C-alpha cells in the first residue's frame, strides 16, 4: 500500500539525500561526493554484469567492460576523483577545521583510510597498466588521472612490469578489507539508514519515538 511512499523516500532521501541537505549544505556536498560516486560505480558495474550475462554480444556492454574505451575510462576516473575529493574534504574538516559538531572516532579514521587507499591504489594501478601496456596517448588520455600517474611513473627507475602485479594484489586486499569492515565500521549506515527510513514510512513512527 505504501509502495509510492517508499519509492519517494528512495529517490529523495537515499539517492538525493534530502535530509542531510536540510541539515547542512557543506555536509551534503562532502557526503554526496563519496556516496553518490560509489553508488554510480556500483550501479554501472551491476548493469554491465547483469546485461552481459543476457547479451554478451552487445557493443554497449562490451564497451563498458573495456578499460580503454573513452567513456568507461573517463567515467571511472571522474567518479574516482569525486570520491578522493570527498575523502580529502572529510579529512580537512576532521583534523584541520575541527567544527564542534564533528567528533572524530577511530572508526571514521579507518573508513577514510580504507576508501582513500582504495581510490589511490586504483589510480596507481591504472597508471602502471597504461605504462606497461604502452597504450597510446590519444587513447590513454581519457583516463586522465591514470594517464597523469603513468607520466610520473615513467620518470621513476622501476620495473613497472614487475610492480604492476603487486599493485593489483594490494588493491584487491584493500578492497577485501573494506568489504569486511562494512558491517563493523560506520559505513554500515549505508544500509542501516535507508532501512530505518523505510521502517519509519511503514510504521508511521519516527526513529526517536520508537523503543
mmCIF file of C-alpha atoms in Angstrom, residues 59-176:
data_model
loop_
_atom_site.group_PDB
_atom_site.id
_atom_site.type_symbol
_atom_site.label_atom_id
_atom_site.label_comp_id
_atom_site.label_asym_id
_atom_site.label_seq_id
_atom_site.Cartn_x
_atom_site.Cartn_y
_atom_site.Cartn_z
ATOM 1 C CA UNK A 59 28.527 -3.462 -28.242
ATOM 2 C CA UNK A 60 27.438 -1.163 -25.384
ATOM 3 C CA UNK A 61 28.176 -3.724 -22.682
ATOM 4 C CA UNK A 62 31.482 -4.674 -24.258
ATOM 5 C CA UNK A 63 32.429 -1.003 -24.324
ATOM 6 C CA UNK A 64 31.577 -0.718 -20.617
ATOM 7 C CA UNK A 65 33.858 -3.694 -19.923
ATOM 8 C CA UNK A 66 36.714 -2.190 -21.931
ATOM 9 C CA UNK A 67 39.005 -0.158 -19.643
ATOM 10 C CA UNK A 68 40.451 1.604 -22.685
ATOM 11 C CA UNK A 69 37.117 2.766 -24.071
ATOM 12 C CA UNK A 70 36.839 6.546 -23.833
ATOM 13 C CA UNK A 71 33.542 6.675 -21.930
ATOM 14 C CA UNK A 72 34.468 3.901 -19.497
ATOM 15 C CA UNK A 73 37.941 5.268 -18.798
ATOM 16 C CA UNK A 74 36.711 8.831 -18.290
ATOM 17 C CA UNK A 75 33.741 7.816 -16.111
ATOM 18 C CA UNK A 76 35.830 5.584 -13.874
ATOM 19 C CA UNK A 77 38.469 8.260 -13.324
ATOM 20 C CA UNK A 78 35.932 11.048 -12.812
ATOM 21 C CA UNK A 79 33.966 9.124 -10.184
ATOM 22 C CA UNK A 80 37.191 8.029 -8.507
ATOM 23 C CA UNK A 81 38.301 11.667 -8.385
ATOM 24 C CA UNK A 82 34.973 12.655 -6.797
ATOM 25 C CA UNK A 83 35.461 10.044 -4.077
ATOM 26 C CA UNK A 84 39.029 11.190 -3.444
ATOM 27 C CA UNK A 85 37.944 14.848 -3.199
ATOM 28 C CA UNK A 86 35.228 13.858 -0.726
ATOM 29 C CA UNK A 87 37.778 11.962 1.385
ATOM 30 C CA UNK A 88 40.198 14.919 1.370
ATOM 31 C CA UNK A 89 37.334 17.235 2.334
ATOM 32 C CA UNK A 90 36.379 14.942 5.226
ATOM 33 C CA UNK A 91 40.000 14.738 6.448
ATOM 34 C CA UNK A 92 40.422 18.514 6.362
ATOM 35 C CA UNK A 93 37.136 19.005 8.183
ATOM 36 C CA UNK A 94 38.002 16.497 10.910
ATOM 37 C CA UNK A 95 41.640 17.300 11.508
ATOM 38 C CA UNK A 96 42.099 20.916 10.393
ATOM 39 C CA UNK A 97 38.792 22.792 10.683
ATOM 40 C CA UNK A 98 37.512 20.689 13.616
ATOM 41 C CA UNK A 99 33.968 22.084 13.964
ATOM 42 C CA UNK A 100 32.289 21.433 17.304
ATOM 43 C CA UNK A 101 29.619 19.121 15.882
ATOM 44 C CA UNK A 102 32.175 16.801 14.243
ATOM 45 C CA UNK A 103 33.529 14.087 16.527
ATOM 46 C CA UNK A 104 36.429 12.116 15.057
ATOM 47 C CA UNK A 105 36.475 8.474 16.147
ATOM 48 C CA UNK A 106 38.818 5.657 15.212
ATOM 49 C CA UNK A 107 36.075 4.045 13.104
ATOM 50 C CA UNK A 108 35.840 7.196 10.976
ATOM 51 C CA UNK A 109 39.607 7.272 10.517
ATOM 52 C CA UNK A 110 39.759 3.620 9.448
ATOM 53 C CA UNK A 111 36.963 4.161 6.947
ATOM 54 C CA UNK A 112 38.645 7.220 5.443
ATOM 55 C CA UNK A 113 41.961 5.348 5.187
ATOM 56 C CA UNK A 114 40.361 2.345 3.501
ATOM 57 C CA UNK A 115 38.335 4.319 0.942
ATOM 58 C CA UNK A 116 41.145 6.785 0.259
ATOM 59 C CA UNK A 117 43.688 3.982 -0.055
ATOM 60 C CA UNK A 118 41.405 2.044 -2.384
ATOM 61 C CA UNK A 119 40.977 5.010 -4.721
ATOM 62 C CA UNK A 120 44.663 5.982 -4.680
ATOM 63 C CA UNK A 121 45.752 2.414 -5.381
ATOM 64 C CA UNK A 122 43.197 2.316 -8.193
ATOM 65 C CA UNK A 123 44.810 5.367 -9.812
ATOM 66 C CA UNK A 124 48.295 3.922 -9.278
ATOM 67 C CA UNK A 125 47.173 0.627 -10.769
ATOM 68 C CA UNK A 126 45.669 2.340 -13.801
ATOM 69 C CA UNK A 127 48.792 4.430 -14.300
ATOM 70 C CA UNK A 128 51.013 1.344 -14.142
ATOM 71 C CA UNK A 129 48.710 -0.514 -16.585
ATOM 72 C CA UNK A 130 48.853 2.331 -19.097
ATOM 73 C CA UNK A 131 52.626 2.460 -18.814
ATOM 74 C CA UNK A 132 53.216 -1.303 -19.014
ATOM 75 C CA UNK A 133 50.816 -1.932 -21.912
ATOM 76 C CA UNK A 134 52.041 1.090 -23.857
ATOM 77 C CA UNK A 135 48.580 2.486 -24.566
ATOM 78 C CA UNK A 136 48.940 5.426 -26.989
ATOM 79 C CA UNK A 137 48.360 8.922 -25.624
ATOM 80 C CA UNK A 138 45.269 9.606 -27.748
ATOM 81 C CA UNK A 139 43.560 6.611 -26.126
ATOM 82 C CA UNK A 140 45.027 6.798 -22.618
ATOM 83 C CA UNK A 141 44.171 10.481 -22.159
ATOM 84 C CA UNK A 142 40.517 9.631 -21.459
ATOM 85 C CA UNK A 143 41.737 8.026 -18.243
ATOM 86 C CA UNK A 144 43.014 11.447 -17.239
ATOM 87 C CA UNK A 145 44.057 10.556 -13.679
ATOM 88 C CA UNK A 146 45.656 7.272 -14.683
ATOM 89 C CA UNK A 147 47.445 8.932 -17.589
ATOM 90 C CA UNK A 148 48.951 11.621 -15.335
ATOM 91 C CA UNK A 149 50.107 8.926 -12.912
ATOM 92 C CA UNK A 150 51.632 6.957 -15.802
ATOM 93 C CA UNK A 151 53.636 10.030 -16.857
ATOM 94 C CA UNK A 152 55.001 10.389 -13.325
ATOM 95 C CA UNK A 153 55.753 6.657 -13.113
ATOM 96 C CA UNK A 154 57.673 6.828 -16.397
ATOM 97 C CA UNK A 155 60.197 9.117 -14.687
ATOM 98 C CA UNK A 156 60.902 6.621 -11.905
ATOM 99 C CA UNK A 157 63.525 3.878 -12.369
ATOM 100 C CA UNK A 158 61.344 0.873 -11.541
ATOM 101 C CA UNK A 159 60.455 -2.260 -13.456
ATOM 102 C CA UNK A 160 56.758 -1.490 -13.710
ATOM 103 C CA UNK A 161 56.014 -4.825 -15.354
ATOM 104 C CA UNK A 162 57.040 -6.452 -12.062
ATOM 105 C CA UNK A 163 55.468 -3.765 -9.847
ATOM 106 C CA UNK A 164 52.074 -3.896 -11.593
ATOM 107 C CA UNK A 165 51.051 -7.344 -10.201
ATOM 108 C CA UNK A 166 51.996 -6.183 -6.690
ATOM 109 C CA UNK A 167 49.813 -3.103 -7.055
ATOM 110 C CA UNK A 168 46.985 -5.316 -8.310
ATOM 111 C CA UNK A 169 47.159 -7.556 -5.240
ATOM 112 C CA UNK A 170 47.444 -4.575 -2.885
ATOM 113 C CA UNK A 171 44.355 -3.044 -4.460
ATOM 114 C CA UNK A 172 42.495 -6.352 -4.139
ATOM 115 C CA UNK A 173 43.487 -6.811 -0.485
ATOM 116 C CA UNK A 174 42.393 -3.285 0.462
ATOM 117 C CA UNK A 175 39.075 -3.837 -1.360
ATOM 118 C CA UNK A 176 38.532 -7.105 0.542
#
